[in-house]
Amino acid sequence: MPRFLADGRIRIAVAIVACLLIALPMLLAAFPYGVLKGVIEDRLSERFGRPVTIGRMERVDRFGFSPVIALSDVRVPGPAWTGKTDLARVATMRIGFGVLSLLKGDLALHDVTITGARLHLIRTADGRENWRGSERRGGAGGGNLNALEVRDSRLVYEDAKQRRSFDLAFVSDAARGLRLAGSGKVRGTPVSLAIRTPAISDRRVIPWPFDARLAGQGLKMHATGSMAAPLDTDDMTLDVTAEAADLKLIDAIIEAGLFRTQPVVLSAHVRRQPGRWLIDRLDGRIGRSDLSGRLTVDKTGERTKIEGTFASRLLDFADFSSDEGLARGAAKERAIGPRVVPDTKLNLAKLGPTDGRIAFRVARIVSRDGPSSLTAMRGTLTLDRRRLTISPLTIAMRKGRITGDVLVDQRDGAPEPRVRLDLRLADSSIAALGGGGGSVTGRVDGRALLNGRGSTLREVVGRSDGRIGLVARDGALPAEIAAALGFDAGRALLAGHDDRATLRCVVVGLAMRDGTGRAQTFVVDTSQSRLDGSGTITFPGEVLAIRLTGAPKRNAILRLPGSATMTGTISEPDIVVPREVKSAGNIFKAIGRAITGHQGPVATDADCGALATRVLR
């Protein structure tokens, strides 16, 4: 006998410890877990944030280290705003688990049988969710679960925010596998939904395949793939196809903040990793516009990070509006008239905590309304805490290009963003900007440097400060127009149909203040005449109020004194000649001056180079 055991007190202590080591496993093996019913109700109530009740709880087996617990009449109520609608009710449950996992604090369920479950998930239009208050368990899968059987159970889902609802039967057993099937509605469209996977059983299937189909009038989606383990949505690969009458119908399922469009067909190969979505391939078509690319969405941090590239071989901007949206736009244009500045939306207020960078390239731009002056586009979008930059931006035209940067900044939380436009137009032409053809030719360059607030591009320009410059030069125009610009009525009337004059330059420079551009420079200089203007162009209406005075560069045949006014809009200008200029008296005076040779001073050539440098700086 060891010397330390000679002491009787030590022998007694060792005996007690030995008895405890023997008794503790025996106690665990025979423990009546039903006595913990109150404790489990309290823990579940704490987790869900509302009083969870269990009608009855008892241990089914008598002895062992893998006990089976039976529960009946389990009720998880919904929050107070759902009234009497419970989040979940379960008629009976049988749960088998390992005692050792319980001692380690990481409960591992082995076998679960559920009968008569009713799960009712609700989300309101303002975003409240009746399942919130519970601890999120992630997507770690079924763990060591050997078997899951579900009988006579249903899942009801009502989402007023996305206008979708489903009523699905839920069954799982070794013979039929795991099945969810039923019907519902997505934005008023009746649909059917079916999800199939192998059963969760001791006959482990790795990887775990799944198949989900949603079908209805104007909306079809199919996803097939596999998970690393049963129910492990954090580690899966899937291929998705979707066909819908409108991209917004697809958005009602995936919740990506998309918009209404023309009919859409999409396919994608997607990988899911913990906290990350990797869209390795995305192909599709919206209307007649095609789309391809890749995208990575990283949600491992506090803010979502997006990185990707997109390309289109052919794009029509009208495809990114629904028929109703196009009709509203057409009605608005009929009501207010055509506008040069588009009504493109810029507001970022609804954007969540998302940052990222996306490069895009469009090989060919077309328009359902006829030939487009824009032909191609490329650029990079960078988003950082509601600060969106498009830089560099290049828009190709039938002749020339637009380059520059666009900044949309809504970091201050204002309802409308602050927008900065820094754009240059280079090497274009009057014909390209005017839609082709025309009797006036010339190279066109431009510059716009504007700052303003607004939810659309048109609103921004209508409230902007800055400057706009436009220069046309080295062109030609009909001689009769050149003479008219110098108020030489005689040469305007006598010029031949094919007679041409040189267009030396057209230079317009606007100083913008709160959406009103005051013409600091307004010159039309030809080989026969010069026209100067002063006044304003007011946005967003694009309203013209320009006073025009002109003079010939040599003695006129019949020079009319006075001035004219340019009114209307940029798209539909109107030249108004005062009545007194056209009066018989004024005409006789002009004839008299022509006879006497006293017609007033002639115009000189404008310094086109200096003027162009000033407005294009």
Coordinates of C-alpha atoms in Angstrom, one line a residue:
M1 CA 0.0 0.0 0.0
P2 CA 1.3 3.4 -0.9
R3 CA 2.5 5.4 2.2
F4 CA 0.0 8.3 1.6
L5 CA -2.9 5.9 1.8
A6 CA -1.9 4.9 5.3
D7 CA -3.9 7.9 6.5
G8 CA -7.5 6.8 7.0
R9 CA -8.9 10.2 6.1
I10 CA -7.2 10.1 2.7
R11 CA -8.6 6.6 2.1
I12 CA -12.1 7.9 2.8
A13 CA -11.6 10.9 0.5
V14 CA -10.4 8.6 -2.4
A15 CA -13.3 6.3 -1.9
I16 CA -15.8 9.2 -2.1
V17 CA -14.2 10.5 -5.3
A18 CA -14.2 7.0 -6.8
C19 CA -17.9 6.6 -5.9
L20 CA -18.7 10.0 -7.5
L21 CA -16.8 9.1 -10.7
I22 CA -18.9 6.0 -10.9
A23 CA -22.2 7.5 -9.9
L24 CA -22.0 10.6 -12.1
P25 CA -22.2 8.7 -15.4
M26 CA -24.9 6.5 -14.0
L27 CA -26.8 9.6 -13.0
L28 CA -26.5 11.1 -16.4
A29 CA -27.5 7.9 -18.1
A30 CA -30.7 7.6 -16.0
F31 CA -31.4 11.4 -15.6
P32 CA -35.1 12.3 -15.9
Y33 CA -34.8 15.2 -18.3
G34 CA -38.5 16.0 -18.0
V35 CA -37.7 17.8 -14.8
L36 CA -35.9 20.5 -16.9
K37 CA -39.1 21.5 -18.7
G38 CA -39.3 24.8 -16.8
V39 CA -35.6 25.6 -17.4
I40 CA -36.0 24.9 -21.1
E41 CA -39.1 27.1 -21.4
D42 CA -37.2 29.9 -19.7
R43 CA -34.2 29.5 -22.0
L44 CA -36.4 29.4 -25.1
S45 CA -38.4 32.4 -23.9
E46 CA -35.2 34.4 -23.5
R47 CA -34.0 33.4 -26.9
F48 CA -37.3 34.3 -28.7
G49 CA -38.1 37.3 -26.5
R50 CA -41.6 36.0 -25.7
P51 CA -43.0 33.3 -23.4
V52 CA -42.5 29.9 -24.9
T53 CA -44.6 27.1 -23.4
I54 CA -44.2 23.3 -23.5
G55 CA -47.4 21.3 -22.7
R56 CA -45.5 18.1 -21.7
M57 CA -41.9 17.0 -21.6
E58 CA -40.6 13.5 -20.6
R59 CA -37.8 11.1 -21.3
V60 CA -38.9 8.2 -23.4
D61 CA -36.0 5.8 -23.0
R62 CA -35.0 4.5 -19.5
F63 CA -31.2 4.4 -19.5
G64 CA -28.3 5.4 -21.8
F65 CA -26.0 8.1 -23.0
S66 CA -28.1 9.0 -26.0
P67 CA -31.4 9.9 -24.4
V68 CA -34.7 10.6 -26.3
I69 CA -36.9 13.3 -25.1
A70 CA -40.6 13.7 -26.1
L71 CA -42.3 17.1 -26.1
S72 CA -45.9 17.9 -26.9
D73 CA -47.9 21.1 -27.5
V74 CA -45.0 23.4 -28.0
R75 CA -46.0 27.0 -28.6
V76 CA -43.9 30.0 -29.6
P77 CA -46.1 33.0 -29.7
G78 CA -45.6 35.9 -32.1
P79 CA -44.9 39.5 -31.0
A80 CA -47.7 41.6 -29.8
W81 CA -48.3 43.3 -33.1
T82 CA -49.3 40.0 -34.8
G83 CA -52.3 39.6 -32.5
K84 CA -53.2 36.0 -31.8
T85 CA -51.0 34.5 -34.6
D86 CA -48.3 32.2 -33.2
L87 CA -44.9 32.1 -34.7
A88 CA -44.8 28.3 -34.3
R89 CA -46.8 25.4 -32.8
V90 CA -45.7 21.8 -32.7
A91 CA -48.0 19.0 -31.7
T92 CA -45.3 16.5 -30.8
M93 CA -41.5 16.3 -31.0
R94 CA -39.0 13.5 -30.3
I95 CA -35.4 14.6 -29.9
G96 CA -32.4 12.4 -29.4
F97 CA -29.0 13.8 -28.4
G98 CA -25.6 12.9 -27.0
V99 CA -25.0 13.5 -23.3
L100 CA -21.3 14.1 -23.8
S101 CA -22.1 17.0 -26.2
L102 CA -24.4 18.4 -23.6
L103 CA -21.6 18.4 -21.0
K104 CA -19.3 20.2 -23.5
G105 CA -21.9 22.9 -24.0
D106 CA -22.4 22.1 -27.7
L107 CA -25.6 20.1 -28.0
A108 CA -25.5 17.6 -30.9
L109 CA -28.9 16.3 -32.0
H110 CA -28.9 12.8 -33.4
D111 CA -32.5 12.1 -34.3
V112 CA -35.5 14.5 -34.5
T113 CA -39.1 13.6 -35.3
I114 CA -41.7 16.4 -35.7
T115 CA -45.4 15.9 -36.1
G116 CA -48.1 18.5 -36.6
A117 CA -45.8 21.6 -36.8
R118 CA -47.2 25.0 -38.0
L119 CA -44.7 27.7 -38.7
H120 CA -46.1 31.2 -39.6
L121 CA -43.6 33.8 -40.7
I122 CA -44.8 37.4 -41.2
R123 CA -43.0 40.5 -42.4
T124 CA -45.0 43.8 -42.6
A125 CA -44.7 46.5 -45.2
D126 CA -42.6 48.6 -42.8
G127 CA -40.1 45.7 -42.4
R128 CA -41.1 44.2 -39.0
E129 CA -40.5 40.5 -38.8
N130 CA -42.3 38.2 -36.3
W131 CA -39.2 35.9 -36.0
R132 CA -36.9 38.7 -34.8
G133 CA -35.8 38.4 -31.2
S134 CA -34.4 35.0 -31.7
E135 CA -30.7 34.3 -31.8
R136 CA -29.6 33.7 -35.4
R137 CA -28.1 30.2 -35.7
G138 CA -26.4 30.8 -39.1
G139 CA -26.3 28.2 -41.8
A140 CA -23.9 25.7 -40.3
G141 CA -26.1 22.8 -41.5
G142 CA -27.5 19.7 -39.8
G143 CA -24.3 19.0 -37.9
N144 CA -24.3 15.4 -36.6
L145 CA -28.1 15.0 -37.1
N146 CA -28.6 11.3 -38.1
A147 CA -32.2 11.5 -39.0
L148 CA -35.0 14.1 -39.5
E149 CA -38.6 13.1 -39.9
V150 CA -41.3 15.6 -40.4
R151 CA -45.0 14.7 -40.7
D152 CA -48.2 16.6 -41.2
S153 CA -46.5 20.0 -41.0
R154 CA -46.9 23.4 -42.8
L155 CA -45.0 26.6 -43.4
V156 CA -46.9 29.8 -44.0
Y157 CA -45.0 32.9 -45.1
E158 CA -46.6 36.3 -45.6
D159 CA -44.4 39.3 -46.7
A160 CA -46.2 42.6 -47.3
K161 CA -42.9 44.4 -47.9
Q162 CA -42.0 42.3 -51.0
R163 CA -45.7 41.4 -51.7
R164 CA -45.2 37.7 -51.7
S165 CA -46.8 34.8 -49.8
F166 CA -46.5 31.0 -49.6
D167 CA -48.4 28.1 -48.0
L168 CA -46.2 25.0 -48.1
A169 CA -46.6 21.5 -46.9
F170 CA -43.4 20.2 -45.2
V171 CA -42.5 16.5 -45.1
S172 CA -39.2 14.6 -44.5
D173 CA -38.6 10.9 -44.3
A174 CA -36.2 8.3 -45.6
A175 CA -38.5 7.2 -48.4
R176 CA -39.5 10.6 -49.9
G177 CA -36.6 12.8 -48.8
L178 CA -37.2 16.3 -47.6
R179 CA -40.0 18.1 -49.4
L180 CA -41.5 21.6 -49.3
A181 CA -44.3 22.1 -51.8
G182 CA -47.3 24.4 -52.2
S183 CA -48.6 27.6 -53.8
G184 CA -48.4 31.3 -53.2
K185 CA -48.3 34.7 -54.9
V186 CA -45.5 37.1 -55.9
R187 CA -46.6 40.6 -56.5
G188 CA -50.1 39.4 -57.3
T189 CA -48.9 36.6 -59.6
P190 CA -50.0 33.1 -58.6
V191 CA -47.0 30.7 -58.3
S192 CA -46.2 27.2 -57.2
L193 CA -43.0 26.3 -55.2
A194 CA -41.4 23.0 -54.8
I195 CA -38.1 22.2 -53.0
R196 CA -36.6 18.7 -53.0
T197 CA -33.5 17.3 -51.2
P198 CA -32.5 13.8 -49.9
A199 CA -33.6 12.9 -46.5
I200 CA -31.4 13.7 -43.5
S201 CA -30.5 10.2 -42.3
D202 CA -27.6 8.1 -41.1
R203 CA -27.1 7.2 -44.8
R204 CA -25.1 10.4 -45.2
V205 CA -25.2 12.0 -48.7
I206 CA -22.1 14.3 -49.2
P207 CA -22.3 16.7 -51.0
W208 CA -26.0 17.2 -50.3
P209 CA -28.0 18.0 -53.5
F210 CA -31.1 20.2 -53.7
D211 CA -33.5 21.3 -56.3
A212 CA -35.9 24.3 -56.0
R213 CA -38.5 25.4 -58.6
L214 CA -40.9 28.3 -58.6
A215 CA -43.3 28.7 -61.5
G216 CA -46.1 31.0 -62.4
Q217 CA -47.6 33.3 -65.0
G218 CA -44.7 35.6 -66.0
L219 CA -42.2 34.2 -63.4
K220 CA -40.1 31.0 -63.5
M221 CA -37.1 30.3 -61.4
H222 CA -35.1 27.1 -61.0
A223 CA -32.1 26.5 -58.7
T224 CA -30.2 23.3 -58.5
G225 CA -27.0 22.6 -56.6
S226 CA -25.4 21.0 -53.6
M227 CA -24.4 21.8 -50.1
A228 CA -21.3 20.6 -48.2
A229 CA -23.6 19.1 -45.6
P230 CA -27.3 18.8 -45.1
L231 CA -28.9 22.3 -44.6
D232 CA -25.4 24.0 -44.8
T233 CA -26.4 27.1 -46.7
D234 CA -23.1 28.7 -45.9
D235 CA -21.2 26.3 -48.1
M236 CA -23.0 25.5 -51.4
T237 CA -22.8 25.7 -55.1
L238 CA -25.8 26.3 -57.3
D239 CA -26.9 27.0 -60.9
V240 CA -29.8 29.4 -61.2
T241 CA -32.1 30.2 -64.2
A242 CA -34.8 32.8 -64.1
E243 CA -37.4 34.1 -66.6
A244 CA -39.8 36.9 -65.8
A245 CA -42.0 39.5 -67.3
D246 CA -40.2 42.1 -65.2
L247 CA -36.9 42.2 -63.3
K248 CA -38.9 43.4 -60.2
L249 CA -40.6 40.0 -60.0
I250 CA -37.2 38.4 -59.6
D251 CA -36.2 41.0 -57.1
A252 CA -39.3 40.0 -55.0
I253 CA -37.5 36.7 -54.5
I254 CA -33.8 37.7 -54.2
E255 CA -34.3 41.1 -52.6
A256 CA -31.4 42.9 -54.4
G257 CA -33.1 46.3 -54.7
L258 CA -33.7 45.9 -58.5
F259 CA -36.2 47.9 -60.6
R260 CA -38.9 47.3 -63.2
T261 CA -37.8 46.4 -66.7
Q262 CA -38.8 44.7 -70.0
P263 CA -39.0 40.9 -69.9
V264 CA -35.9 39.2 -68.6
V265 CA -34.1 35.9 -69.0
L266 CA -31.1 35.2 -66.7
S267 CA -28.8 32.3 -65.8
A268 CA -25.9 32.2 -63.2
H269 CA -23.4 29.9 -61.6
V270 CA -23.2 30.8 -57.9
R271 CA -21.0 29.7 -55.0
R272 CA -21.8 30.4 -51.4
Q273 CA -19.0 30.6 -48.8
P274 CA -19.4 31.8 -45.2
G275 CA -20.4 35.4 -45.5
R276 CA -19.7 35.6 -49.2
W277 CA -21.7 35.1 -52.5
L278 CA -19.5 34.5 -55.6
I279 CA -21.4 34.8 -58.9
D280 CA -18.8 33.3 -61.2
R281 CA -20.9 33.7 -64.3
L282 CA -24.0 35.8 -65.0
D283 CA -25.6 35.8 -68.5
G284 CA -29.0 37.1 -69.6
R285 CA -31.1 39.4 -71.6
I286 CA -33.5 42.2 -70.6
G287 CA -35.7 43.1 -73.6
R288 CA -33.3 43.0 -76.5
S289 CA -30.3 44.1 -74.3
D290 CA -27.8 41.4 -73.4
L291 CA -25.8 41.2 -70.2
S292 CA -22.9 39.1 -68.9
G293 CA -20.5 39.4 -66.0
R294 CA -19.3 38.3 -62.6
L295 CA -19.9 39.6 -59.1
T296 CA -18.6 38.9 -55.6
V297 CA -20.7 40.0 -52.5
D298 CA -18.8 39.9 -49.2
K299 CA -20.9 40.3 -46.0
T300 CA -18.2 39.3 -43.5
G301 CA -17.8 42.8 -42.1
E302 CA -20.2 45.5 -41.0
R303 CA -20.7 46.7 -44.5
T304 CA -21.4 44.7 -47.6
K305 CA -18.6 44.7 -50.2
I306 CA -19.4 44.3 -53.9
E307 CA -16.8 43.7 -56.6
G308 CA -17.5 42.8 -60.2
T309 CA -17.5 43.4 -64.0
F310 CA -20.4 43.6 -66.5
A311 CA -20.4 43.8 -70.3
S312 CA -23.1 44.2 -72.9
R313 CA -22.8 43.7 -76.6
L314 CA -26.0 45.6 -77.3
L315 CA -28.0 47.8 -75.0
D316 CA -31.2 49.8 -75.2
F317 CA -31.8 52.1 -72.2
A318 CA -35.6 51.7 -72.7
D319 CA -35.3 48.0 -71.8
F320 CA -34.5 49.1 -68.2
S321 CA -38.1 50.6 -67.8
S322 CA -41.4 48.8 -67.8
D323 CA -44.1 49.5 -70.4
E324 CA -45.9 51.5 -67.7
G325 CA -42.7 53.5 -67.0
L326 CA -42.1 54.2 -70.7
A327 CA -45.8 55.3 -71.0
R328 CA -45.4 57.7 -68.1
G329 CA -42.2 59.1 -69.6
A330 CA -43.9 59.6 -73.0
A331 CA -46.9 61.3 -71.4
K332 CA -44.6 63.6 -69.4
E333 CA -42.7 64.5 -72.6
R334 CA -45.9 65.3 -74.4
A335 CA -47.0 67.5 -71.5
I336 CA -43.7 69.4 -71.1
G337 CA -42.1 68.9 -74.5
P338 CA -38.8 67.2 -75.4
R339 CA -35.8 67.8 -73.2
V340 CA -32.1 67.5 -73.8
V341 CA -31.2 66.7 -70.2
P342 CA -32.5 63.2 -69.3
D343 CA -34.5 62.5 -66.2
T344 CA -32.1 59.8 -65.0
K345 CA -32.6 58.8 -61.3
L346 CA -29.6 59.4 -59.0
N347 CA -31.0 59.1 -55.5
L348 CA -29.1 56.7 -53.1
A349 CA -31.3 57.2 -50.1
K350 CA -32.6 53.6 -50.2
L351 CA -29.1 52.1 -50.5
G352 CA -28.1 50.0 -47.5
P353 CA -24.6 49.7 -45.9
T354 CA -23.0 48.7 -49.2
D355 CA -19.6 49.6 -50.8
G356 CA -17.9 48.3 -53.9
R357 CA -16.5 48.7 -57.3
I358 CA -18.0 47.6 -60.6
A359 CA -16.5 48.0 -64.1
F360 CA -18.9 48.1 -67.1
R361 CA -18.6 48.1 -70.8
V362 CA -21.3 48.5 -73.5
A363 CA -20.2 47.7 -77.0
R364 CA -23.2 49.1 -78.8
I365 CA -26.0 51.4 -77.7
V366 CA -29.3 51.4 -79.7
S367 CA -32.7 53.0 -79.3
R368 CA -36.2 51.9 -80.1
D369 CA -37.0 55.4 -81.0
G370 CA -34.6 55.5 -84.0
P371 CA -30.8 56.0 -84.5
S372 CA -29.0 56.9 -81.3
S373 CA -26.3 59.6 -81.1
L374 CA -24.6 57.5 -78.4
T375 CA -22.9 54.3 -79.7
A376 CA -20.9 52.8 -76.8
M377 CA -20.0 53.3 -73.2
R378 CA -17.5 52.2 -70.5
G379 CA -16.6 53.2 -67.0
T380 CA -16.1 52.2 -63.4
L381 CA -18.6 52.7 -60.5
T382 CA -17.1 53.0 -57.1
L383 CA -19.4 53.2 -54.0
D384 CA -18.2 54.2 -50.6
R385 CA -20.7 54.9 -47.9
R386 CA -23.3 56.5 -50.2
R387 CA -20.7 58.3 -52.2
L388 CA -20.9 57.0 -55.8
T389 CA -18.3 58.0 -58.4
I390 CA -18.3 57.0 -62.1
S391 CA -14.7 57.6 -63.1
P392 CA -13.4 57.3 -65.7
L393 CA -16.5 57.6 -67.8
T394 CA -16.3 57.4 -71.6
I395 CA -19.4 57.6 -73.9
A396 CA -18.7 57.1 -77.6
M397 CA -20.9 58.9 -80.1
R398 CA -21.5 58.4 -83.9
K399 CA -18.8 61.1 -84.1
G400 CA -16.9 62.2 -81.0
R401 CA -17.0 61.2 -77.4
I402 CA -18.0 62.3 -73.9
T403 CA -15.4 61.8 -71.1
G404 CA -15.3 62.8 -67.5
D405 CA -16.4 62.0 -64.0
V406 CA -19.7 62.0 -62.1
L407 CA -20.0 62.2 -58.3
V408 CA -23.2 61.4 -56.4
D409 CA -22.8 62.1 -52.7
Q410 CA -25.5 61.4 -50.1
R411 CA -23.3 60.8 -47.1
D412 CA -24.9 63.7 -45.2
G413 CA -28.3 61.8 -45.0
A414 CA -30.1 64.5 -47.0
P415 CA -33.2 63.3 -48.9
E416 CA -31.5 64.3 -52.2
P417 CA -27.9 63.8 -53.1
R418 CA -25.3 66.4 -54.0
V419 CA -24.1 65.8 -57.6
R420 CA -21.0 67.0 -59.4
L421 CA -20.7 66.7 -63.1
D422 CA -17.4 67.2 -64.8
L423 CA -17.8 66.3 -68.5
R424 CA -16.1 67.1 -71.8
L425 CA -17.5 66.6 -75.3
A426 CA -14.8 66.3 -78.0
D427 CA -14.6 65.9 -81.8
S428 CA -18.3 65.6 -82.3
S429 CA -20.3 67.3 -85.1
I430 CA -23.5 69.2 -85.5
A431 CA -24.9 66.4 -87.7
A432 CA -24.1 63.7 -85.1
L433 CA -25.8 65.7 -82.3
G434 CA -28.8 66.6 -84.5
G435 CA -29.5 63.0 -85.4
G436 CA -27.8 63.0 -88.8
G437 CA -28.2 65.1 -92.0
G438 CA -28.8 68.8 -91.9
S439 CA -27.5 71.7 -93.9
V440 CA -25.2 73.1 -91.2
T441 CA -21.9 71.3 -90.5
G442 CA -19.1 71.8 -88.1
R443 CA -17.0 70.2 -85.4
V444 CA -18.4 70.4 -81.9
D445 CA -16.7 70.4 -78.5
G446 CA -18.3 71.1 -75.1
R447 CA -17.6 71.4 -71.4
A448 CA -19.9 71.1 -68.4
L449 CA -18.8 71.6 -64.8
L450 CA -21.9 71.7 -62.5
N451 CA -22.7 71.2 -58.9
G452 CA -26.3 70.8 -57.6
R453 CA -28.8 68.7 -55.6
G454 CA -31.6 66.6 -56.9
S455 CA -32.9 63.1 -57.2
T456 CA -32.6 63.1 -61.0
L457 CA -30.1 64.4 -63.4
R458 CA -32.7 66.9 -64.7
E459 CA -33.4 68.2 -61.2
V460 CA -29.6 68.5 -60.5
V461 CA -29.0 70.7 -63.6
G462 CA -32.2 72.7 -62.8
R463 CA -30.6 73.7 -59.4
S464 CA -26.9 73.7 -60.3
D465 CA -24.1 76.2 -60.1
G466 CA -21.1 76.1 -62.4
R467 CA -20.6 76.6 -66.1
I468 CA -21.5 75.1 -69.5
G469 CA -19.6 75.8 -72.7
L470 CA -20.3 74.7 -76.3
V471 CA -18.3 75.4 -79.4
A472 CA -18.9 74.6 -83.1
R473 CA -16.3 75.5 -85.7
D474 CA -14.8 74.8 -89.1
G475 CA -18.1 74.2 -90.8
A476 CA -20.5 75.5 -93.4
L477 CA -24.1 76.6 -93.7
P478 CA -26.4 77.8 -96.4
A479 CA -25.6 81.4 -97.6
E480 CA -29.2 82.5 -97.0
I481 CA -29.0 81.6 -93.3
A482 CA -25.6 83.3 -93.0
A483 CA -27.1 86.5 -94.5
A484 CA -30.1 86.3 -92.3
L485 CA -27.9 86.1 -89.2
G486 CA -26.5 89.5 -90.2
F487 CA -30.0 90.9 -90.7
D488 CA -29.3 91.2 -94.5
A489 CA -32.7 90.5 -95.8
G490 CA -31.7 91.2 -99.4
R491 CA -28.9 88.6 -99.6
A492 CA -31.1 86.1 -97.7
L493 CA -33.7 86.4 -100.4
L494 CA -31.3 86.4 -103.4
A495 CA -28.9 83.6 -102.3
G496 CA -29.0 80.5 -104.4
H497 CA -30.3 77.2 -103.0
D498 CA -26.8 75.7 -103.3
D499 CA -24.8 78.7 -102.2
R500 CA -22.7 78.1 -99.0
A501 CA -21.0 80.2 -96.4
T502 CA -18.3 79.3 -94.0
L503 CA -19.2 78.7 -90.3
R504 CA -16.2 80.1 -88.5
C505 CA -17.6 79.3 -85.0
V506 CA -20.5 79.2 -82.7
V507 CA -19.5 79.8 -79.1
V508 CA -21.9 79.7 -76.2
G509 CA -20.7 80.1 -72.6
L510 CA -23.2 79.9 -69.7
A511 CA -22.5 80.9 -66.1
M512 CA -24.9 78.8 -64.1
R513 CA -26.5 80.0 -60.9
D514 CA -29.3 78.0 -59.3
G515 CA -30.2 76.4 -62.6
T516 CA -30.2 79.6 -64.7
G517 CA -27.5 80.0 -67.2
R518 CA -26.6 83.5 -68.1
A519 CA -24.9 83.9 -71.5
Q520 CA -21.5 85.4 -70.9
T521 CA -20.6 84.5 -74.5
F522 CA -23.0 83.9 -77.3
V523 CA -21.5 84.4 -80.8
V524 CA -22.3 82.9 -84.2
D525 CA -19.6 83.9 -86.6
T526 CA -19.8 83.2 -90.4
S527 CA -17.9 84.4 -93.4
Q528 CA -20.8 86.7 -94.2
S529 CA -22.1 87.8 -90.8
R530 CA -21.8 87.8 -87.1
L531 CA -24.6 87.3 -84.6
D532 CA -24.2 88.2 -80.9
G533 CA -26.7 87.2 -78.1
S534 CA -27.3 88.0 -74.5
G535 CA -29.8 86.5 -72.1
T536 CA -30.5 83.3 -70.2
I537 CA -31.3 79.6 -70.5
T538 CA -33.3 78.4 -67.6
F539 CA -33.3 74.7 -66.5
P540 CA -34.9 72.3 -66.0
G541 CA -37.4 73.7 -68.5
E542 CA -34.5 74.5 -70.8
V543 CA -36.3 77.8 -71.6
L544 CA -34.6 80.3 -73.9
A545 CA -34.7 84.0 -73.4
I546 CA -31.9 85.3 -75.7
R547 CA -31.8 88.7 -77.4
L548 CA -30.0 88.5 -80.8
T549 CA -28.3 91.3 -82.7
G550 CA -26.5 90.7 -86.0
A551 CA -24.5 92.6 -88.6
P552 CA -23.2 91.7 -92.0
K553 CA -19.4 91.7 -92.7
R554 CA -19.8 93.8 -95.9
N555 CA -22.4 96.2 -97.2
A556 CA -25.8 94.6 -97.2
I557 CA -28.2 94.5 -100.1
L558 CA -31.1 95.3 -97.7
R559 CA -30.1 95.5 -94.0
L560 CA -32.9 95.5 -91.5
P561 CA -32.3 97.5 -88.3
G562 CA -33.2 96.1 -84.9
S563 CA -32.9 92.8 -83.1
A564 CA -34.7 89.4 -82.6
T565 CA -35.5 87.3 -79.6
M566 CA -34.9 83.5 -79.3
T567 CA -37.6 81.9 -77.1
G568 CA -39.0 78.4 -76.7
T569 CA -36.8 75.6 -75.5
I570 CA -33.4 74.2 -76.5
S571 CA -35.2 71.3 -78.3
E572 CA -37.8 73.6 -79.9
P573 CA -36.4 77.1 -80.3
D574 CA -38.4 80.0 -81.8
I575 CA -37.0 83.2 -83.3
V576 CA -39.3 86.2 -82.7
V577 CA -38.7 89.3 -84.8
P578 CA -40.4 92.4 -83.3
R579 CA -43.2 93.8 -85.3
E580 CA -41.5 97.2 -85.8
V581 CA -38.5 95.4 -87.4
K582 CA -40.8 93.9 -90.0
S583 CA -42.9 97.1 -90.5
A584 CA -43.2 98.8 -93.9
G585 CA -41.6 101.9 -92.5
N586 CA -38.5 100.0 -91.3
I587 CA -38.3 98.3 -94.7
F588 CA -38.4 101.6 -96.6
K589 CA -35.8 103.0 -94.2
A590 CA -33.6 100.0 -95.0
I591 CA -34.0 100.6 -98.7
G592 CA -33.1 104.2 -98.2
R593 CA -29.9 103.4 -96.3
A594 CA -29.0 100.9 -99.0
I595 CA -29.4 103.6 -101.7
T596 CA -27.4 106.2 -99.8
G597 CA -24.8 103.6 -98.5
H598 CA -25.3 104.6 -94.9
Q599 CA -26.1 101.1 -93.5
G600 CA -24.2 101.2 -90.2
P601 CA -20.9 99.5 -89.3
V602 CA -20.1 96.1 -90.5
A603 CA -19.1 93.2 -88.3
T604 CA -15.5 92.0 -87.8
D605 CA -14.3 88.4 -87.4
A606 CA -14.6 87.0 -83.9
D607 CA -11.5 85.7 -82.1
C608 CA -12.9 82.1 -82.3
G609 CA -9.8 80.5 -80.7
A610 CA -9.8 82.8 -77.7
L611 CA -13.6 82.5 -77.2
A612 CA -13.4 78.7 -77.5
T613 CA -10.6 78.5 -75.0
R614 CA -12.5 80.6 -72.5
V615 CA -15.7 78.5 -72.5
L616 CA -14.0 75.1 -72.7
R617 CA -11.5 75.7 -69.9

